[in-house]
CSV table of C-alpha atoms in Angstrom, one decimal:
chain,number,residue,atom,x,y,z
A,26,MET,CA,121.6,102.2,91.6
A,27,ALA,CA,119.8,99.2,90.1
A,28,VAL,CA,116.2,99.0,91.3
A,29,SER,CA,114.2,95.8,91.2
A,30,PRO,CA,110.4,95.3,91.3
A,31,LEU,CA,108.8,94.8,94.7
A,32,LYS,CA,107.5,91.2,95.0
A,33,ILE,CA,104.7,90.6,97.4
A,34,GLY,CA,103.8,87.0,97.0
A,35,PRO,CA,102.8,86.5,93.4
A,36,ILE,CA,102.4,90.2,92.8
A,37,ALA,CA,105.3,92.1,91.1
A,38,ILE,CA,105.1,95.8,91.7
A,39,TRP,CA,106.8,98.4,89.6
A,40,PRO,CA,108.1,100.8,90.5
A,41,PRO,CA,108.7,99.8,94.1
A,42,LEU,CA,107.0,103.1,95.2
A,43,VAL,CA,103.9,102.9,97.5
A,44,LEU,CA,101.4,105.5,98.5
A,45,ALA,CA,100.9,105.4,102.2
A,46,PRO,CA,97.4,104.9,103.7
A,47,MET,CA,96.2,108.3,105.1
A,48,SER,CA,93.0,108.7,106.9
A,49,GLY,CA,90.6,111.1,105.2
A,50,VAL,CA,93.0,111.4,102.3
A,51,THR,CA,93.7,108.2,100.3
A,52,ASN,CA,90.1,107.6,99.1
A,53,ARG,CA,89.6,106.0,95.7
A,54,THR,CA,89.5,109.4,93.9
A,55,MET,CA,92.9,110.4,95.4
A,56,ARG,CA,94.4,107.1,94.5
A,57,ALA,CA,93.2,107.3,90.9
A,58,LEU,CA,94.5,110.8,90.6
A,59,TYR,CA,98.0,110.0,92.0
A,60,LYS,CA,98.5,106.6,90.4
A,61,PRO,CA,99.5,108.0,86.9
A,62,PHE,CA,102.3,110.0,88.5
A,63,GLY,CA,104.2,106.7,88.9
A,64,LEU,CA,103.0,104.7,91.9
A,65,GLY,CA,103.5,101.0,91.9
A,66,LEU,CA,101.1,100.3,94.7
A,67,THR,CA,98.4,102.3,96.5
A,68,VAL,CA,96.8,101.6,99.9
A,69,THR,CA,93.4,102.6,101.1
A,70,GLU,CA,92.6,104.6,104.1
A,71,PHE,CA,92.8,102.4,107.1
A,72,VAL,CA,89.5,100.8,107.9
A,73,SER,CA,88.1,99.7,111.2
A,74,SER,CA,87.5,95.9,111.3
A,75,ASN,CA,84.7,96.5,113.8
A,76,ALA,CA,83.0,98.9,111.4
A,77,LEU,CA,83.2,96.5,108.5
A,78,GLN,CA,81.0,94.1,110.5
A,79,PHE,CA,78.1,96.5,110.1
A,80,GLY,CA,78.7,97.4,106.4
A,81,SER,CA,78.1,101.1,106.8
A,82,ARG,CA,78.0,103.1,103.6
A,83,ARG,CA,81.0,105.3,104.7
A,84,THR,CA,83.1,102.2,105.5
A,85,MET,CA,82.3,100.5,102.3
A,86,GLU,CA,83.3,103.6,100.4
A,87,MET,CA,86.7,103.5,102.0
A,88,ILE,CA,87.4,100.1,100.6
A,89,ASP,CA,85.9,100.8,97.1
A,90,GLN,CA,88.0,101.1,94.0
A,91,HIS,CA,87.8,102.9,90.7
A,92,GLY,CA,89.7,100.0,89.0
A,93,VAL,CA,92.4,102.2,87.5
A,94,GLU,CA,94.6,102.2,90.7
A,95,ASN,CA,95.4,98.5,90.8
A,96,PRO,CA,97.1,96.8,92.5
A,97,VAL,CA,95.4,98.0,95.6
A,98,SER,CA,96.2,97.1,99.2
A,99,THR,CA,93.3,97.5,101.8
A,100,GLN,CA,94.5,98.3,105.3
A,101,LEU,CA,92.6,97.1,108.4
A,102,TRP,CA,93.0,98.0,112.0
A,103,GLY,CA,91.6,96.4,115.1
A,104,ASP,CA,92.6,94.4,118.2
A,105,ASP,CA,90.5,91.2,117.9
A,106,PRO,CA,92.1,88.4,115.8
A,107,GLN,CA,88.8,86.9,114.7
A,108,ILE,CA,87.1,90.2,113.8
A,109,MET,CA,90.2,91.1,111.9
A,110,ALA,CA,90.1,87.8,110.0
A,111,GLN,CA,86.4,88.3,109.1
A,112,ALA,CA,87.2,91.9,107.9
A,113,ALA,CA,90.0,90.5,105.8
A,114,ARG,CA,87.6,88.1,104.1
A,115,VAL,CA,85.2,91.0,103.4
A,116,VAL,CA,87.8,93.3,101.8
A,117,ARG,CA,89.2,90.4,99.8
A,118,GLU,CA,85.8,89.7,98.4
A,119,CYS,CA,85.5,93.4,97.6
A,120,GLY,CA,88.6,93.3,95.4
A,121,ALA,CA,91.6,93.9,97.6
A,122,ASP,CA,94.8,92.5,95.9
A,123,ILE,CA,96.6,92.7,99.3
A,124,VAL,CA,95.4,92.9,102.9
A,125,ASP,CA,97.5,95.1,105.1
A,126,ILE,CA,97.4,95.1,108.9
A,127,ASN,CA,97.8,98.5,110.7
A,128,PHE,CA,100.1,98.4,113.7
A,129,GLY,CA,101.3,101.9,112.9
A,130,CYS,CA,98.6,104.5,113.4
A,131,PRO,CA,99.3,106.7,116.5
A,132,ALA,CA,96.0,108.6,116.5
A,133,PRO,CA,94.2,108.5,119.9
A,134,LYS,CA,90.8,107.6,118.3
A,135,VAL,CA,92.5,104.3,117.1
A,136,THR,CA,94.9,103.6,120.0
A,137,LYS,CA,92.3,104.2,122.7
A,138,THR,CA,90.6,100.9,121.6
A,139,ASN,CA,94.0,99.2,121.4
A,140,GLY,CA,94.2,99.4,117.7
A,141,GLY,CA,97.0,100.6,115.4
A,142,SER,CA,100.3,101.2,117.1
A,143,ALA,CA,98.8,100.4,120.5
A,144,CYS,CA,98.9,96.7,119.4
A,145,LEU,CA,102.7,97.0,119.7
A,146,ARG,CA,102.3,97.1,123.5
A,147,ASP,CA,101.4,93.4,123.2
A,148,PRO,CA,103.5,91.4,120.6
A,149,ASP,CA,101.6,88.2,121.4
A,150,ARG,CA,98.3,90.0,120.3
A,151,CYS,CA,100.1,91.2,117.1
A,152,GLU,CA,101.1,87.7,116.3
A,153,ALA,CA,97.6,86.3,116.9
A,154,ILE,CA,96.1,89.0,114.6
A,155,MET,CA,98.6,88.3,111.9
A,156,GLN,CA,98.2,84.6,112.0
A,157,ALA,CA,94.4,84.9,111.9
A,158,VAL,CA,94.4,87.2,108.9
A,159,VAL,CA,96.9,85.1,107.0
A,160,ASP,CA,94.8,82.0,107.6
A,161,ALA,CA,91.6,83.9,106.5
A,162,VAL,CA,92.5,85.0,102.9
A,163,ASP,CA,93.9,83.6,99.7
A,164,CYS,CA,95.9,86.8,98.9
A,165,PRO,CA,99.1,88.2,100.3
A,166,VAL,CA,99.0,89.8,103.7
A,167,THR,CA,101.3,92.6,104.7
A,168,MET,CA,101.8,94.7,107.8
A,169,LYS,CA,102.8,98.3,108.6
A,170,MET,CA,104.1,99.3,112.0
A,171,ARG,CA,106.2,101.7,114.0
A,172,LEU,CA,109.3,101.0,116.0
A,173,GLY,CA,107.2,100.4,119.2
A,174,TRP,CA,104.9,102.2,121.5
A,175,SER,CA,107.7,104.2,123.1
A,176,SER,CA,111.5,104.6,122.9
A,177,GLU,CA,111.7,102.4,126.0
A,178,HIS,CA,109.9,99.5,124.2
A,179,LEU,CA,111.2,99.0,120.7
A,180,VAL,CA,109.6,95.8,119.5
A,181,TYR,CA,109.8,96.1,115.7
A,182,LEU,CA,112.4,93.4,115.3
A,183,ASP,CA,110.4,90.9,117.4
A,184,VAL,CA,107.1,91.7,115.7
A,185,ALA,CA,108.7,91.5,112.2
A,186,LYS,CA,110.1,88.1,113.0
A,187,ARG,CA,106.7,86.9,114.2
A,188,ALA,CA,105.2,88.3,111.0
A,189,GLN,CA,107.6,86.3,108.8
A,190,ALA,CA,106.8,83.1,110.8
A,191,ALA,CA,103.1,83.7,110.5
A,192,GLY,CA,103.2,84.1,106.7
A,193,VAL,CA,103.1,87.8,106.3
A,194,GLN,CA,104.8,88.6,103.0
A,195,ALA,CA,106.1,92.2,103.5
A,196,VAL,CA,106.5,94.6,106.3
A,197,THR,CA,106.5,98.4,106.2
A,198,LEU,CA,108.3,100.3,108.9
A,199,HIS,CA,107.7,103.9,109.8
A,200,ALA,CA,110.8,104.7,111.8
A,201,ARG,CA,109.3,106.6,114.7
A,202,THR,CA,107.6,105.4,117.8
A,203,ALA,CA,103.9,105.8,118.4
A,204,LYS,CA,104.5,108.4,121.1
A,205,GLN,CA,106.5,110.5,118.7
A,206,PHE,CA,103.6,110.9,116.3
A,207,TYR,CA,105.4,112.9,113.5
A,208,LYS,CA,107.8,114.8,115.7
A,209,GLY,CA,111.6,114.5,115.4
A,210,GLU,CA,113.1,112.6,112.5
A,211,ALA,CA,112.5,109.1,111.2
A,212,ASP,CA,115.5,106.9,112.2
A,213,TRP,CA,116.4,104.9,109.1
A,214,GLU,CA,119.1,103.1,111.0
A,215,HIS,CA,116.2,101.0,112.4
A,216,ILE,CA,114.9,100.4,108.9
A,217,ALA,CA,118.3,99.1,107.8
A,218,ALA,CA,118.4,96.9,110.9
A,219,LEU,CA,115.0,95.4,110.1
A,220,LYS,CA,116.1,94.7,106.5
A,221,ARG,CA,119.0,92.7,107.9
A,222,ALA,CA,116.9,90.8,110.4
A,223,VAL,CA,114.3,89.2,108.2
A,224,ASP,CA,114.0,87.6,104.8
A,225,ILE,CA,110.7,89.0,103.6
A,226,PRO,CA,110.5,92.4,101.7
A,227,ILE,CA,110.8,95.5,103.8
A,228,ILE,CA,109.3,98.9,102.8
A,229,GLY,CA,110.8,102.0,104.3
A,230,ASN,CA,108.7,104.9,105.4
A,231,GLY,CA,109.3,108.3,107.0
A,232,ASP,CA,110.6,111.7,105.9
A,233,LEU,CA,111.0,111.0,102.2
A,234,ASP,CA,110.4,114.5,100.8
A,235,ASP,CA,113.4,114.8,98.4
A,236,PRO,CA,113.8,112.6,95.4
A,237,HIS,CA,117.6,112.1,95.6
A,238,ASP,CA,117.5,111.6,99.4
A,239,ALA,CA,114.7,109.0,99.0
A,240,LEU,CA,116.7,107.0,96.5
A,241,GLU,CA,119.8,107.3,98.6
A,242,ARG,CA,118.0,106.1,101.7
A,243,MET,CA,116.6,103.2,99.7
A,244,ARG,CA,120.1,102.2,98.5
A,245,TRP,CA,121.8,102.7,101.9
A,246,SER,CA,119.2,100.7,103.9
A,247,GLY,CA,118.7,98.0,101.3
A,248,VAL,CA,114.9,98.1,101.5
A,249,ASP,CA,112.8,96.6,98.7
A,250,ALA,CA,110.5,99.6,98.3
A,251,ILE,CA,109.7,103.0,99.8
A,252,MET,CA,106.4,104.4,100.9
A,253,LEU,CA,105.5,108.1,100.4
A,254,GLY,CA,102.9,109.8,102.5
A,255,ARG,CA,102.5,113.4,103.7
A,256,ALA,CA,105.2,114.7,101.3
A,257,THR,CA,103.1,113.9,98.3
A,258,LEU,CA,100.2,116.1,99.4
A,259,GLY,CA,100.1,119.1,97.2
A,260,ASN,CA,103.1,117.7,95.4
A,261,PRO,CA,102.4,114.5,93.5
A,262,TRP,CA,105.2,115.4,91.2
A,263,LEU,CA,107.6,114.1,93.9
A,264,ILE,CA,106.3,110.6,92.8
A,265,SER,CA,107.2,111.2,89.2
A,266,GLN,CA,110.7,112.5,90.1
A,267,ILE,CA,111.5,109.5,92.2
A,268,ARG,CA,110.3,107.1,89.5
A,269,ASP,CA,112.5,108.9,87.0
A,270,LEU,CA,115.5,108.3,89.2
A,271,MET,CA,114.5,104.7,89.7
A,272,GLU,CA,114.2,104.1,85.9
A,273,GLY,CA,117.5,105.9,85.2
A,274,ARG,CA,116.1,108.9,83.5
A,275,PRO,CA,116.9,112.6,84.1
A,276,MET,CA,114.6,113.8,86.8
A,277,ARG,CA,111.8,116.1,85.5
A,278,SER,CA,111.4,119.5,87.1
A,279,THR,CA,108.5,120.4,89.4
A,280,PRO,CA,105.8,122.4,87.4
A,281,ASP,CA,105.6,126.1,87.9
A,282,ALA,CA,103.1,127.5,90.4
A,283,ALA,CA,100.4,128.2,87.8
A,284,ASP,CA,100.5,124.6,86.5
A,285,ARG,CA,100.5,123.2,90.0
A,286,LEU,CA,97.3,125.1,90.7
A,287,ARG,CA,95.7,124.0,87.5
A,288,PHE,CA,96.2,120.4,88.7
A,289,CYS,CA,94.7,121.5,92.0
A,290,ILE,CA,91.5,122.4,90.1
A,291,VAL,CA,91.5,119.0,88.4
A,292,HIS,CA,91.8,117.4,91.9
A,293,TYR,CA,89.0,119.7,93.3
A,294,ARG,CA,86.6,118.8,90.5
A,295,ALA,CA,87.3,115.1,90.8
A,296,MET,CA,86.5,115.3,94.5
A,297,LEU,CA,83.3,117.2,93.8
A,298,ASP,CA,82.2,114.5,91.3
A,299,GLU,CA,83.0,111.8,93.8
A,300,LEU,CA,81.8,113.2,97.0
A,301,GLY,CA,79.4,116.1,96.2
A,302,GLU,CA,79.6,119.7,97.4
A,303,ALA,CA,79.0,119.2,101.1
A,304,ARG,CA,81.8,116.6,101.7
A,305,ALA,CA,84.3,117.8,99.0
A,306,VAL,CA,84.5,121.4,100.1
A,307,PRO,CA,85.8,120.8,103.6
A,308,GLN,CA,88.1,118.0,102.5
A,309,MET,CA,89.6,120.1,99.7
A,310,ARG,CA,90.6,123.0,102.0
A,311,LYS,CA,93.6,121.1,103.3
A,312,HIS,CA,94.6,120.0,99.8
A,313,VAL,CA,94.3,123.4,98.3
A,314,ALA,CA,96.4,124.9,101.2
A,315,LEU,CA,99.2,122.4,100.3
A,316,TYR,CA,99.1,123.2,96.6
A,317,LEU,CA,99.5,126.9,97.5
A,318,LYS,CA,102.7,126.2,99.4
A,319,GLY,CA,105.5,128.4,98.2
A,320,ILE,CA,103.3,130.7,96.3
A,321,PRO,CA,103.6,134.5,97.1
A,322,GLY,CA,100.9,135.5,99.5
A,323,ALA,CA,100.0,131.9,100.3
A,324,ALA,CA,99.2,132.5,104.0
A,325,ALA,CA,96.6,135.2,103.1
A,326,LEU,CA,95.1,132.9,100.4
A,327,ARG,CA,94.8,130.0,102.8
A,328,GLU,CA,93.1,132.3,105.3
A,329,ARG,CA,90.6,133.4,102.6
A,330,LEU,CA,90.0,129.8,101.6
A,331,MET,CA,89.1,128.7,105.1
A,332,HIS,CA,86.1,131.0,105.0
A,333,LEU,CA,84.8,130.0,101.6
A,334,GLY,CA,81.8,127.6,101.9
A,335,ARG,CA,81.2,126.9,98.2
A,336,SER,CA,83.3,125.1,95.6
A,337,ILE,CA,82.5,127.8,93.0
A,338,GLU,CA,84.1,130.4,95.2
A,339,ALA,CA,87.2,128.3,96.0
A,340,ILE,CA,87.8,127.4,92.4
A,341,ALA,CA,87.4,131.1,91.4
A,342,LEU,CA,90.0,132.0,94.0
A,343,ILE,CA,92.4,129.4,92.6
A,344,ASP,CA,91.7,130.7,89.0
A,345,SER,CA,92.4,134.3,90.0
A,346,THR,CA,95.6,133.2,91.7
A,347,ILE,CA,96.7,131.5,88.5
A,348,ALA,CA,95.9,134.7,86.5
A,349,ALA,CA,97.9,136.9,89.0
A,350,LEU,CA,100.9,134.5,88.8
A,351,GLU,CA,100.9,134.6,85.0
A,352,SER,CA,100.4,138.3,84.9
A,353,ALA,CA,103.4,138.8,87.2
A,354,LEU,CA,105.5,136.4,85.0
A,355,ALA,CA,104.6,138.3,81.9
A,356,ALA,CA,105.6,141.6,83.5
A,357,ALA,CA,108.9,140.3,84.7
């Protein structure tokens, strides 16, 4: 299939492949590490508009950039139109190329304050937020949402039409309801319906864990881009494989287990440099566990990893696993 760049306002994005915002994951180090695998656009962790008012160090870290991962979209959540507008001005001043509005997060810590996907219970509030943010900044504004709060209240078509009227320049749809969280399957029929319903670019999201299937879903639904999230964790080579297919090249193979773990160590050391020992070690446990997926004895290795409190011990465990894999290969 012929694949065109994603155009969000004046910004042309190639390839039309976007890294999803993931809380506690897509910090600037992660985005810089993953960008060279072939991403066209990266998105920050979603940031509380209320927290931005106070300029806390942690919040400002979340919107910071290394400069190598451009273009960068900064995602905001909140339920007050004027506070969201002010937050949009702040992140724009801090270098956001695009401001993205979060109507998709189903986490209780977000929805209990009517943020994220909880906004979808009130399309009028969604519209007011989108209009306030569009009016506040001189860069493109986009929005990410779910189908609705529940299967009884699917509002995505209504909210997307309001987004287009307000001047939002692209919409991402994760094809589950908020109440589904990540259960069941993402329903791409809804994504295709959204693409037919509006004229602005649509980015499809949900269950894209196979390169050929991802491209087929993109072709079938007609979306302008696809967004990858959880499937890339421990497997950034998925990004390269999809880009190969988009650019008409033979798809490269996934590296062997030893090479995947070597990159895991690169990732670990980058996080240590960025965050320091105390913060990097607990954050990296989940990443290392995913890099170990499919490796013989992975469950026992993950269990050992959970009890290691120092980076030197964790990296030594990964190194010894690499040595054992190569020894087994040599003996075969």
